[in-house]
XYZ file of C-alpha atoms in Angstrom:
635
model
C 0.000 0.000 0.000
C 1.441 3.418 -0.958
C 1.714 6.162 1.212
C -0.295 9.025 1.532
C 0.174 12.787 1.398
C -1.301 15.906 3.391
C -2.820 16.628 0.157
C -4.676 13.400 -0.503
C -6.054 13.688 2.972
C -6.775 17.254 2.537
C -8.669 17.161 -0.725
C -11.138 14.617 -3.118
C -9.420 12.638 -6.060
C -10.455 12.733 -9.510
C -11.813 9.612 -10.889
C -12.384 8.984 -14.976
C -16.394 8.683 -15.285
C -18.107 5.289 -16.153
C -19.827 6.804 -18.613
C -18.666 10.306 -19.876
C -20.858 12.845 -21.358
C -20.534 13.234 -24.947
C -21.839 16.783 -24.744
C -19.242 17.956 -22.436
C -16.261 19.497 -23.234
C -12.990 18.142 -24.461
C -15.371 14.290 -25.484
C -13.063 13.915 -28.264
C -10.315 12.999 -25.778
C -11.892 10.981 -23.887
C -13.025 9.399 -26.778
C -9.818 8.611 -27.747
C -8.356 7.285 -24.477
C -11.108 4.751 -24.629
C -10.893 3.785 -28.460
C -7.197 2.398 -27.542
C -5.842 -0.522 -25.112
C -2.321 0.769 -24.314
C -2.403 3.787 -22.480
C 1.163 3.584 -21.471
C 3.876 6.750 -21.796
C 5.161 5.464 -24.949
C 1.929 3.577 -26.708
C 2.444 3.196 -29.774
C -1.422 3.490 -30.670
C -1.032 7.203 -29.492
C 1.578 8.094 -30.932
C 0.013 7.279 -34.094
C -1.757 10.727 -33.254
C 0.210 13.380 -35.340
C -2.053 16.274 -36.281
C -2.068 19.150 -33.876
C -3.684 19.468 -30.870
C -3.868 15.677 -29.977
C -0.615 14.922 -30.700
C 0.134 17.484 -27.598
C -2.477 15.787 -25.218
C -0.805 11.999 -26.158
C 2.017 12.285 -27.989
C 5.021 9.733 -25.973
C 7.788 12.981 -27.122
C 5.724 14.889 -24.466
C 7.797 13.352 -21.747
C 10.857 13.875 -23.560
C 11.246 17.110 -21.823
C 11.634 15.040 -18.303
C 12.954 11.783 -19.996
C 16.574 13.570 -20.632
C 16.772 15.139 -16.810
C 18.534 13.224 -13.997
C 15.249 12.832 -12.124
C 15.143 11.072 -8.443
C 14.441 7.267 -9.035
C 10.975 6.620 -6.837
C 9.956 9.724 -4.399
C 7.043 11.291 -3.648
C 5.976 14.022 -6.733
C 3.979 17.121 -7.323
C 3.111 17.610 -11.195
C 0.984 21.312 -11.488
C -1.207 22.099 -14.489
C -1.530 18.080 -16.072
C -3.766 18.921 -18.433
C -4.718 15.675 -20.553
C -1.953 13.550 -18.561
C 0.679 12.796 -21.219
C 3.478 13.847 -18.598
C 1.567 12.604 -15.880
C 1.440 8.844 -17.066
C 5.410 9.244 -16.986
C 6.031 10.639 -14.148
C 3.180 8.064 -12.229
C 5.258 5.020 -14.153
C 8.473 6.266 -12.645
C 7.591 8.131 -9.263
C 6.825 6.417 -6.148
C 4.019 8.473 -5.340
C 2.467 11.263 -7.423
C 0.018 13.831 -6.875
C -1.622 16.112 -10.078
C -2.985 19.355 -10.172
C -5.641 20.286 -12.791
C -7.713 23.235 -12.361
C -10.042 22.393 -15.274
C -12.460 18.935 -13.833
C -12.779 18.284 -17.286
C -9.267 17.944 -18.011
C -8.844 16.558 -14.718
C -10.910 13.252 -15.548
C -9.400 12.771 -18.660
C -6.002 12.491 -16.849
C -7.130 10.503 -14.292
C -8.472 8.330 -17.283
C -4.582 8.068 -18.923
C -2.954 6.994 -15.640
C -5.619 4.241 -14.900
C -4.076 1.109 -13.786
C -1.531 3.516 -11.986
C -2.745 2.836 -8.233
C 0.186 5.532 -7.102
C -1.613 8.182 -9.253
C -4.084 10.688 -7.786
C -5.478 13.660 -9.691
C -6.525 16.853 -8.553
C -8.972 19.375 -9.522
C -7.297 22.254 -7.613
C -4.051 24.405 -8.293
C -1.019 24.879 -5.625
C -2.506 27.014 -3.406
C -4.433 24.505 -2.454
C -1.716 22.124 -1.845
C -1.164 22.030 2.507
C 2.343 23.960 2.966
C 4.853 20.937 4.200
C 7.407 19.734 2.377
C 7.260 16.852 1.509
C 7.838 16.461 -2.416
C 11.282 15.523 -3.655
C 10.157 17.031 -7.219
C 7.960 19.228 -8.355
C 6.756 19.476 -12.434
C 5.657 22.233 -13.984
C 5.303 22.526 -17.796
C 2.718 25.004 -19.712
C 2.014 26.769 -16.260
C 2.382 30.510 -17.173
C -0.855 30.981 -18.848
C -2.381 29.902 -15.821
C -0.486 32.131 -13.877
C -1.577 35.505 -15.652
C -5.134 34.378 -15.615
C -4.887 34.541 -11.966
C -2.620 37.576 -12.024
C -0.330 35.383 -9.726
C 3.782 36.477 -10.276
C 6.566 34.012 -11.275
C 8.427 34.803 -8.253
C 5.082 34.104 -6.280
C 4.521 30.735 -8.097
C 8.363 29.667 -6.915
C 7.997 30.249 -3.828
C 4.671 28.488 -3.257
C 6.675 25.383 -4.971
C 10.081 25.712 -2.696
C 7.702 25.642 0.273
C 6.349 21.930 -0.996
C 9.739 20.322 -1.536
C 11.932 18.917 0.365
C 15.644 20.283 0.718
C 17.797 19.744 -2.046
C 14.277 18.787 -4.066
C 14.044 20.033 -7.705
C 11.419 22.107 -9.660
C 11.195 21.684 -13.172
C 9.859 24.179 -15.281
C 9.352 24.323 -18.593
C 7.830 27.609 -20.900
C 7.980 29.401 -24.324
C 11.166 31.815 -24.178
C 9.597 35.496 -24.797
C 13.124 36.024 -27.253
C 12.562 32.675 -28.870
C 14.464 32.414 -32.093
C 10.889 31.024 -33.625
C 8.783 34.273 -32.155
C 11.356 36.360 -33.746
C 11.244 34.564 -37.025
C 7.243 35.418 -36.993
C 6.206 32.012 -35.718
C 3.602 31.752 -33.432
C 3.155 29.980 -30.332
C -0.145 27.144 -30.111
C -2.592 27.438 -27.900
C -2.843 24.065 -25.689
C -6.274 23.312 -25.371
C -9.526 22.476 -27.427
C -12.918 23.812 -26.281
C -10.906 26.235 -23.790
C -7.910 26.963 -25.117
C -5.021 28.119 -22.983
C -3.938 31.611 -23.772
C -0.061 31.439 -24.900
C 2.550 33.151 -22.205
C 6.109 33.738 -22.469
C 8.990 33.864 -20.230
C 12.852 35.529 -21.088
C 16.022 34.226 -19.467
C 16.470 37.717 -17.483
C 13.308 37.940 -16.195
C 13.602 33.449 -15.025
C 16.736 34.345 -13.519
C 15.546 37.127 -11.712
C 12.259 35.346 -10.195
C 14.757 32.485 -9.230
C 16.480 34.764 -6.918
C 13.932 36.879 -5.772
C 12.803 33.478 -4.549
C 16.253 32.467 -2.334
C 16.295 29.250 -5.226
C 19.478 28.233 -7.807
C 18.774 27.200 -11.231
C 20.197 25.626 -13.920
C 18.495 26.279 -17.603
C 18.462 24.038 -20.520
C 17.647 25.092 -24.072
C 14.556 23.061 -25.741
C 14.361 22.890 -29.860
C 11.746 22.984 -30.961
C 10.220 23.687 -27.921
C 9.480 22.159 -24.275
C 6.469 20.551 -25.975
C 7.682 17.859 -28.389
C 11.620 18.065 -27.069
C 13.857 16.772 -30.098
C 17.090 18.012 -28.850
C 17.884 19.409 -25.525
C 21.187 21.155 -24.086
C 23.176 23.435 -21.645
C 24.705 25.750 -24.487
C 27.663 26.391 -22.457
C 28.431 23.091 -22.141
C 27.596 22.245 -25.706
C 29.973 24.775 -26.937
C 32.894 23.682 -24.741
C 32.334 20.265 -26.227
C 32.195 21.162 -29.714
C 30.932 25.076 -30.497
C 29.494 24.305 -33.687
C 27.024 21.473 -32.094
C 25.198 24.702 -30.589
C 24.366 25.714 -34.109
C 23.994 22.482 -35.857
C 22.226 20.741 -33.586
C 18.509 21.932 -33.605
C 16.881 21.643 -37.047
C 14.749 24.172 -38.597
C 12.201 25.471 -38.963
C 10.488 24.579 -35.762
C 6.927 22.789 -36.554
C 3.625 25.229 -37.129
C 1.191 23.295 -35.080
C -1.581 24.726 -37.211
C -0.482 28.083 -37.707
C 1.241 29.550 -41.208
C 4.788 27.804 -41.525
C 7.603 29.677 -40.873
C 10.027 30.516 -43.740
C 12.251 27.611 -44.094
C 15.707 28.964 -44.150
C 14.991 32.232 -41.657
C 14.657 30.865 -38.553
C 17.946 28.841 -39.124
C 19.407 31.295 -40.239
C 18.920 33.848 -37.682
C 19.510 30.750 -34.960
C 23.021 30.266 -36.290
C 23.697 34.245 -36.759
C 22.807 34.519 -32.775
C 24.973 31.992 -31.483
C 27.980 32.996 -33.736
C 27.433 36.611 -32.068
C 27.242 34.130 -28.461
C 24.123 35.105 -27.800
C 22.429 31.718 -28.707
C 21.392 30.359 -24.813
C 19.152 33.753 -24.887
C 17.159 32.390 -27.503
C 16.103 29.229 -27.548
C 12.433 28.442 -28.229
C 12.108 27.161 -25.005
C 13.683 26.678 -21.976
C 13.889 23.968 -19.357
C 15.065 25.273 -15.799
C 15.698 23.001 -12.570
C 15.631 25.109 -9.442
C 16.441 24.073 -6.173
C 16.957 25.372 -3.155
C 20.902 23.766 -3.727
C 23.051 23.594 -6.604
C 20.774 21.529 -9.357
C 22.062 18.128 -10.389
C 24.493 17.925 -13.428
C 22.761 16.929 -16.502
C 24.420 16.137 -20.280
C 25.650 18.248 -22.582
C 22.939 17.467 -24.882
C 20.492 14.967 -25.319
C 18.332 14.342 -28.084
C 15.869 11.723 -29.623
C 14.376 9.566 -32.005
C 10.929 10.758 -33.034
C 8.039 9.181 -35.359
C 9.271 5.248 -34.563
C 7.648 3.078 -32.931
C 8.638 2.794 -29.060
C 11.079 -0.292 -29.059
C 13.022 1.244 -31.675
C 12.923 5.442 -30.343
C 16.419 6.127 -29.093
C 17.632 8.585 -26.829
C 21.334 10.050 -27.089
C 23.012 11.748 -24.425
C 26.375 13.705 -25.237
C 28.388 13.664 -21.947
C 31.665 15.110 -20.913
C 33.678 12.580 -18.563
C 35.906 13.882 -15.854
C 38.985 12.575 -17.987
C 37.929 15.236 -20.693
C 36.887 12.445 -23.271
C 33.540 12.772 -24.713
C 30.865 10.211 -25.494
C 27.909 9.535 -27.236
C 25.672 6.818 -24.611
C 22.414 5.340 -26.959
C 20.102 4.071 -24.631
C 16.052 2.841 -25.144
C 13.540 6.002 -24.930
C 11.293 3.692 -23.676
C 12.905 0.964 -21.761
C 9.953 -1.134 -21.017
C 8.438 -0.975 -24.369
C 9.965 -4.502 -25.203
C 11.363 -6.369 -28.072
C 10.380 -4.554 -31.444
C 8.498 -6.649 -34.542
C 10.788 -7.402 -37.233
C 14.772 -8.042 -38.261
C 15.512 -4.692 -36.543
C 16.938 -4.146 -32.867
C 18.472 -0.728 -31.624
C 21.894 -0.794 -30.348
C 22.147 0.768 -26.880
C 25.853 1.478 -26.337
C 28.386 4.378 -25.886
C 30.687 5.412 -28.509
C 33.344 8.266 -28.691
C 32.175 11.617 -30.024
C 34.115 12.402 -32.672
C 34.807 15.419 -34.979
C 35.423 15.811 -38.441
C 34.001 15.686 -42.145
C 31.599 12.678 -42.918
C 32.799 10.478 -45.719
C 30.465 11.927 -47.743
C 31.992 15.560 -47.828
C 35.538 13.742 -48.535
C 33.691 11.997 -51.267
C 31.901 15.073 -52.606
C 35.246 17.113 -52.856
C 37.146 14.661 -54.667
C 38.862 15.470 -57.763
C 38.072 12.544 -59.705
C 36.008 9.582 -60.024
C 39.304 7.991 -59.291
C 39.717 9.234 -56.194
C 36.391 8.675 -54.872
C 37.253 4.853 -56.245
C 39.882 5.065 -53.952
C 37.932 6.513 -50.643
C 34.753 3.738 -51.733
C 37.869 1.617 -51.230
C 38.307 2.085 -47.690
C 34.520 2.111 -47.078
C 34.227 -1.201 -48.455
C 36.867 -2.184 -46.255
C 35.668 -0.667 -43.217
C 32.360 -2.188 -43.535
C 34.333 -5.765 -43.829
C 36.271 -5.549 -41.404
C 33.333 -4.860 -39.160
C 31.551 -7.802 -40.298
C 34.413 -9.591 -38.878
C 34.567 -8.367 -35.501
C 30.462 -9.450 -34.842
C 26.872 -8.486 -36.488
C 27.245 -6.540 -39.714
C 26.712 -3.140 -38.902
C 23.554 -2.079 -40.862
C 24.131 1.376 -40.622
C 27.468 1.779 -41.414
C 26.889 4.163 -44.565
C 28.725 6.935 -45.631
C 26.965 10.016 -43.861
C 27.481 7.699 -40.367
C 30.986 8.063 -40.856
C 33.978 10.987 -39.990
C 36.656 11.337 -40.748
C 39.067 12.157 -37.944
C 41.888 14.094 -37.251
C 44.071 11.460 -38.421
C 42.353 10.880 -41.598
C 41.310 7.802 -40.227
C 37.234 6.462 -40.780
C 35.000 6.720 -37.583
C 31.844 5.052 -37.518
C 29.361 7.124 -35.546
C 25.722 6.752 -34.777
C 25.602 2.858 -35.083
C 21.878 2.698 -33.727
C 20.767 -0.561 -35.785
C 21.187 -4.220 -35.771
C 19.633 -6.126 -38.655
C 19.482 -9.759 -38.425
C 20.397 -11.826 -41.426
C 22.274 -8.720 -42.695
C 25.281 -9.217 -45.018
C 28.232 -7.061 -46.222
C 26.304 -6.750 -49.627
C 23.117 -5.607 -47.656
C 25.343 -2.601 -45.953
C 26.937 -1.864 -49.098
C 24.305 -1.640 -51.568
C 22.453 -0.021 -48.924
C 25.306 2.676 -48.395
C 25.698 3.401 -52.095
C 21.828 4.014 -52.397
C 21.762 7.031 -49.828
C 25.426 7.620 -50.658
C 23.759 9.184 -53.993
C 21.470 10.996 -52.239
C 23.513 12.684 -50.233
C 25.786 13.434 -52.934
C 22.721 14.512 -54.873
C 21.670 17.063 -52.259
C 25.231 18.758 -51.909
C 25.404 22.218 -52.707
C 27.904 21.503 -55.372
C 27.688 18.017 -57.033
C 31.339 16.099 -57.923
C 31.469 17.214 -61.954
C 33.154 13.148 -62.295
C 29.435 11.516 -61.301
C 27.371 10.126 -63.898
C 23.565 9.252 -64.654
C 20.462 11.390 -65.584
C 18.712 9.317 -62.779
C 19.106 8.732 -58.967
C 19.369 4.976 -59.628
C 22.223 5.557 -62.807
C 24.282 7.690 -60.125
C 23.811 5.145 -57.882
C 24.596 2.404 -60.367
C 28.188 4.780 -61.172
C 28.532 4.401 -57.610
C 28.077 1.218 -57.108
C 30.626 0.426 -60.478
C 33.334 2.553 -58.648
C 33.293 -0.168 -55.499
C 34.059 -2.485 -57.829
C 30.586 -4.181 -58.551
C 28.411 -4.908 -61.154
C 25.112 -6.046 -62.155
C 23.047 -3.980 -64.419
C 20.582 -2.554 -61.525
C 19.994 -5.666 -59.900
C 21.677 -4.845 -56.683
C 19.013 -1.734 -56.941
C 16.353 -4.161 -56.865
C 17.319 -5.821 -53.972
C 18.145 -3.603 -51.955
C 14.461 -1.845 -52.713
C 13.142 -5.199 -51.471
C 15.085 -4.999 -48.163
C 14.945 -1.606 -47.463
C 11.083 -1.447 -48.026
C 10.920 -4.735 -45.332
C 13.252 -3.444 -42.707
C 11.772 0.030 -42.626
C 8.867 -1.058 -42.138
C 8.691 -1.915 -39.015
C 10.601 1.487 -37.714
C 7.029 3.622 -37.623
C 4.253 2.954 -35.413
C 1.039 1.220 -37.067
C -1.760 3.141 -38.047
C -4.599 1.645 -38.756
C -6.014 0.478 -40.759
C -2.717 0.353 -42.455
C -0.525 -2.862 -42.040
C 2.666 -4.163 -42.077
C 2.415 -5.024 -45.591
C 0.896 -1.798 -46.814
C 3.791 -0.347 -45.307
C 6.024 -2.233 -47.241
C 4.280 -1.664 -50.528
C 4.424 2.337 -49.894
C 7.712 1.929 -49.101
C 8.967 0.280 -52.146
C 6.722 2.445 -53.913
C 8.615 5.485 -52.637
C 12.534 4.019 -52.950
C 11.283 3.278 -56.194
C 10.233 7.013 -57.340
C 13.345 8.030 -55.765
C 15.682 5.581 -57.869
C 13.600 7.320 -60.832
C 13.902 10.512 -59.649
C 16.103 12.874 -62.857
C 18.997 14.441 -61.545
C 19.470 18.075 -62.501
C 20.338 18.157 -66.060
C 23.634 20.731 -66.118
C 25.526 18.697 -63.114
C 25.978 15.509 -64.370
C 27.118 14.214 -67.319
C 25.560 10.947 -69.948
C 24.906 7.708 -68.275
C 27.669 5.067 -68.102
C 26.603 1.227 -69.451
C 27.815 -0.664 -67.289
C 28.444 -3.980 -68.945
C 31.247 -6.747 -68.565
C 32.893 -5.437 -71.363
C 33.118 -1.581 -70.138
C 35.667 0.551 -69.825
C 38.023 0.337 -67.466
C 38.462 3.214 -64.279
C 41.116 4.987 -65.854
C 39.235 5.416 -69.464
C 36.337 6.690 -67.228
C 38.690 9.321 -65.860
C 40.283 10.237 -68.924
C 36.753 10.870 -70.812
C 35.455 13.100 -67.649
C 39.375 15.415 -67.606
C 38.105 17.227 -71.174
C 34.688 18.969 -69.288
C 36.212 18.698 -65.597
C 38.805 21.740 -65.819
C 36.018 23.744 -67.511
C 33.373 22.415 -64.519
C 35.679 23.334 -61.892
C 36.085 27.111 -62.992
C 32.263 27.247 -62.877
C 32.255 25.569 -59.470
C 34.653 27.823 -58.111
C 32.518 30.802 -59.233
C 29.297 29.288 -57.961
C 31.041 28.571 -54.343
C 32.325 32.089 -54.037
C 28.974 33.110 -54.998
C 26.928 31.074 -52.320
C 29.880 32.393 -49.607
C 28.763 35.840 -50.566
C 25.177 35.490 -50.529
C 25.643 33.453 -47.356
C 27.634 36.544 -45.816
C 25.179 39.143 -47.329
C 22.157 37.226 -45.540
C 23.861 36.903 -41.962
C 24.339 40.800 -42.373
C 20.775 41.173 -43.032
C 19.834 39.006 -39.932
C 22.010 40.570 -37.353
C 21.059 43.917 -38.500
C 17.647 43.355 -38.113
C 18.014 42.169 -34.322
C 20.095 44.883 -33.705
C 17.075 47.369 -34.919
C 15.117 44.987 -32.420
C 16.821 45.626 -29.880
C 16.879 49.119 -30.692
C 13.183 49.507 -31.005
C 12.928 47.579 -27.595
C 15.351 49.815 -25.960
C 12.832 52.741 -27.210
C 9.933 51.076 -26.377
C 11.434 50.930 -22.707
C 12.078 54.221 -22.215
C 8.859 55.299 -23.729
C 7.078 53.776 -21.244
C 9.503 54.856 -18.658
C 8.593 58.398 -19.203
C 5.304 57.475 -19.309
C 5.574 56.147 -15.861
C 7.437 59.296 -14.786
C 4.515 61.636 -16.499
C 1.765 59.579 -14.844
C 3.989 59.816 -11.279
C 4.039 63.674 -11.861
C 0.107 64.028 -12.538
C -0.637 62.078 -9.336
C 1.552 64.272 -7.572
C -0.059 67.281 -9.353
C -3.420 66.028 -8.411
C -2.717 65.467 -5.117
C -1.449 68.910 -4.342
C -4.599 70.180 -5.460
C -6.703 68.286 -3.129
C -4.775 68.913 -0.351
C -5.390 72.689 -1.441
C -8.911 72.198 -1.779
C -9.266 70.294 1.287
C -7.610 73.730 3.004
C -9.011 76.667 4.804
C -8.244 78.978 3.282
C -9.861 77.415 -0.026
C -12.822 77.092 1.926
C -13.061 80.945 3.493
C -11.896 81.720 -0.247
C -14.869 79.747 -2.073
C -17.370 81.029 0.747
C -16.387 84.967 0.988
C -13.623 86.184 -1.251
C -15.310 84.635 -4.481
C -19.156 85.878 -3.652
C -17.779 89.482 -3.135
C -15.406 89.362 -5.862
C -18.724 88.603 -7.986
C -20.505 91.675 -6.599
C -17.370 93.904 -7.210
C -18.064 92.352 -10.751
C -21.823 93.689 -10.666
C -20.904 97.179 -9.783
């Protein structure tokens, strides 16, 4: 039997009704709680919600925001504001003990309805204040609060104080909320509301004014950036940290741009590239989309570097990846399951939880795309194909050993990096034909494609590609590895129904297909290459390609220094335009500081003059001096 807590004996739990309403509000929910059987943290049937809002009420990646924090194993937990429960099944699968607060009973019930089976779980229709002051919590959550907050015209600094008064010492309060100098809010994207039939009205917090409630409130914090927000958390880091590790992770790391949810999509290449203009000026931890603080009355516990997930697979195959910095100044990459006790995944496909060096450098696919000649990059497939054999000797064949998961180090040697698959019944020829299919695409998708590759198609590169290794076949390697690409993948994504496994096959094939269709552009790459037991050899190949490569290179050259400039010209734009931000904010401010000072003055003004009126010598003055000065008038 689980313990209880002042609160439980203080107020009346929630319970999910028998038989709901289908008038009231937010029935769609509830709906869909009951229409599925696994109402677990990471179910798979709700993930399969993707449209906004239900993919924020059920979504697993909602807990990703708590699922990279170094959070107390068992204890006794506080979550405030649970809305439809998505963070509160988490925290009740890993907590001890956990109380929720809902203020809305309709949101409440639904909740209580996603932790059932959770006999540690009680929900709440009540806020903090109601919560008895002792301290007995050793966390406290609170994500999407701030909206609340203003509607009761309660401060931040208020809000952490009531929370520091529930925990225990050394306890932790997380708190995650839309950063009012988000990168995404200055880009022109908007934040969602959070609700259906009574949607939540959007609030925003900046770094200066977190730091200063934190004090105000005798607490220590330690704040985390969240891309694309503390919502659905894809990638989440201490940008100090980051940067020591590697500076350019800070920039690189978050993709762009940030999802709509519903609302007009951002320009693709502005947010990005006013993300990476800020933290080249260092001013990147001020403006992340959102920000995940743990405040304590002590110094907060350490957490990684950066951490970041998996998202859209089904739960036995989501990963989560933790970039840490060890006390011997190595750093490491540690894989690990998002959802440990999702099981064994369907299908030839396992993920590979283990910790690998983090290493720098190129990918092989840059060395590739900047050789010189097709020769050359004969020479680098070379050491591919070796790489990937000598892997295969050492153990399983490592299934995701392809070009782009591979660096190039400082010594020029070939790292393997992000290794997250295991395929049984994989072969070297499964890796291989596998690597020279995306190796294409990536290639494809370079700003400046090699002038040596050949094909008018995505398969005829490919099939160049796959001729330079050493191979041939007249597209029947592309056939197969269609076949086992289209199987294997499909059991990475969640079902939908009414889809199936097979379905998922066919549109799979169907798509790898298209792709190996797909026309390359027309000016990069020259006629396609029969390949044929009787073609030419390498060096022929090279010789035919040296007539148009001088002439290719000259335009490539021009093109590059192009691209630089336009690149230079747009992160000009993009700083100026913050800096005429911050300009107009800086105006704004003092504006309204004079304003204050004006309205101070007429107070003061207006005082004075009641205090005048309220004299007597006003009141002999209205009662004698002004009736006689009226009949001096008359005369």
């Amino acid at each position: 039997m689980h313990p209880s807590t002042p609160l439980r004996d203080r107020l009346p739990r929630i319970y999910p009704s028998e038989q709901p309403d289908s008038k009231a509000p937010h029935h769609e929910l509830r709906d869909r709680l009951a229409s599925v059987g696994d109402l677990s943290s990471w179910s798979d049937e709700l993930a399969a919600d993707t449209a906004w809002p239900l993919s924020y009420f059920f979504s697993p990646a909602r807990a990703n925001v708590l699922r990279g924090l170094p959070l107390p194993v068992g204890g006794l937990v506080l979550e405030i504001g649970s809305r439809a429960g998505a963070v509160t099944r988490y925290l009740g699968e890993e907590a001890l003990l956990l109380d929720a607060l809902e203020p809305d009973p309709a949101m409440a019930e639904i909740a209580a309805a996603r932790c059932s089976g959770l006999d540690n779980v009680a929900v709440f229709s009540a806020w903090v204040d109601e919560v008895p002051v002792t301290a007995v919590y050793d966390l406290v959550v609170a994500i999407d609060v701030l909206g609340e907050l203003e509607q009761r015209q309660v401060t931040l600094e208020h809000f952490l104080t009531e929370c520091r008064d529930l925990l225990k010492p050394g306890g932790v309060l997380i708190l995650g909320a839309d950063n009012a100098d988000g990168v995404r809010r200055r880009a022109g994207g908007l934040t969602p509301p959070v609700g259906i039939s009574s949607p939540h009205r959007p609030a925003w917090l900046s770094l200066d004014d977190l730091r200063a409630a934190v004090t105000d409130s005798g607490l220590q914090a330690s704040v985390l950036s969240a891309f694309p927000d503390h919502r659905l958390t894809k990638v989440m880091f201490d940008a100090d940290a980051l940067a020591s590790v590697d500076p350019h992770l800070v920039a690189d790391l978050p993709s762009f741009p940030s999802p709509s949810y519903g609302a007009p999509i951002l320009e693709s290449e502005l947010e990005g590239a006013l993300w990476r203009s800020l933290v080249h000026a260092g001013q990147g931890k001020n403006h992340a989309n959102s920000f995940v603080a743990l405040i304590s009355d002590a110094e907060p516990p350490p957490t990684a570097a950066a951490t970041y997930w998996s998202m859209g697979r089904a739960a036995a195959l989501s990963a989560c990846n933790r970039i840490v910095a060890l006390d011997d100044g190595d750093v490491v990459v540690e894989r690990r399951a998002a959802f440990p006790r999702a099981g064994h995944a369907d299908g030839p496909l396992r993920l590979r939880t283990h910790t690998e060096p983090y290493v720098r450098g190129p990918s092989l696919v840059d060395l590739i795309a900047s050789a010189d000649s097709a020769r050359q990059a004969h020479a680098i497939l070379g050491r591919w194909t070796t790489l990937v054999e000598n892997a295969a000797l050492e153990g399983d064949v490592p299934w995701d050993l392809i070009a782009r998961n591979v660096i190039v180090d400082a010594t020029d040697c070939l790292r393997p990096i992000d290794q997250e698959w295991e395929l049984s019944g994989a072969t070297v020829s499964t890796v291989l034909r596998r690597g020279i299919f995306w190796l294409a695409s990536d290639l494809l998708a370079a700003s400046v494609t090699p002038p040596w590759l050949r094909g008018r198609t995505h398969g005829q590169v490919a099939d160049f590609l796959w001729w330079l290794t050493g191979h041939h076949g007249d597209g029947e390697w592309l056939a197969a590895f269609v076949a086992e690409e289209a199987h294997s993948t499909s059991f990475v994504s969640p079902l939908r129904p009414p889809r199936s496994r097979v379905h998922i096959e066919r549109q799979n094939g169907r798509i790898l297909s298209a792709i190996s269709k797909s026309p390359t552009e027309p000016t990069s790459l020259a006629a396609d290459p029969t390949v044929d037991d009787d073609a030419p050899s390498l060096q022929a190949v090279v010789d035919s390609l040296l007539a148009v490569n001088e002439q290719l290179r000259t335009q490539l050259e021009e093109l590059e220094r192009q691209r630089r400039h336009d690149a230079l010209t747009q992160r000009d734009h993009v700083i100026g335009v913050t800096a005429e931000l911050e300009v107009m904010r800086d105006r704004v401010t003092r504006a309204q500081a004079g304003q204050k000072l004006a309205m101070t003055k007429v107070r003061r003004l207006r005082k004075q003059v009641a205090d005048m009126q309220a004299s007597l010598t006003w009141r002999v003055g209205r009662r004698v001096v002004r009736p006689l000065a009226r009949l001096k008038g008359r005369r």
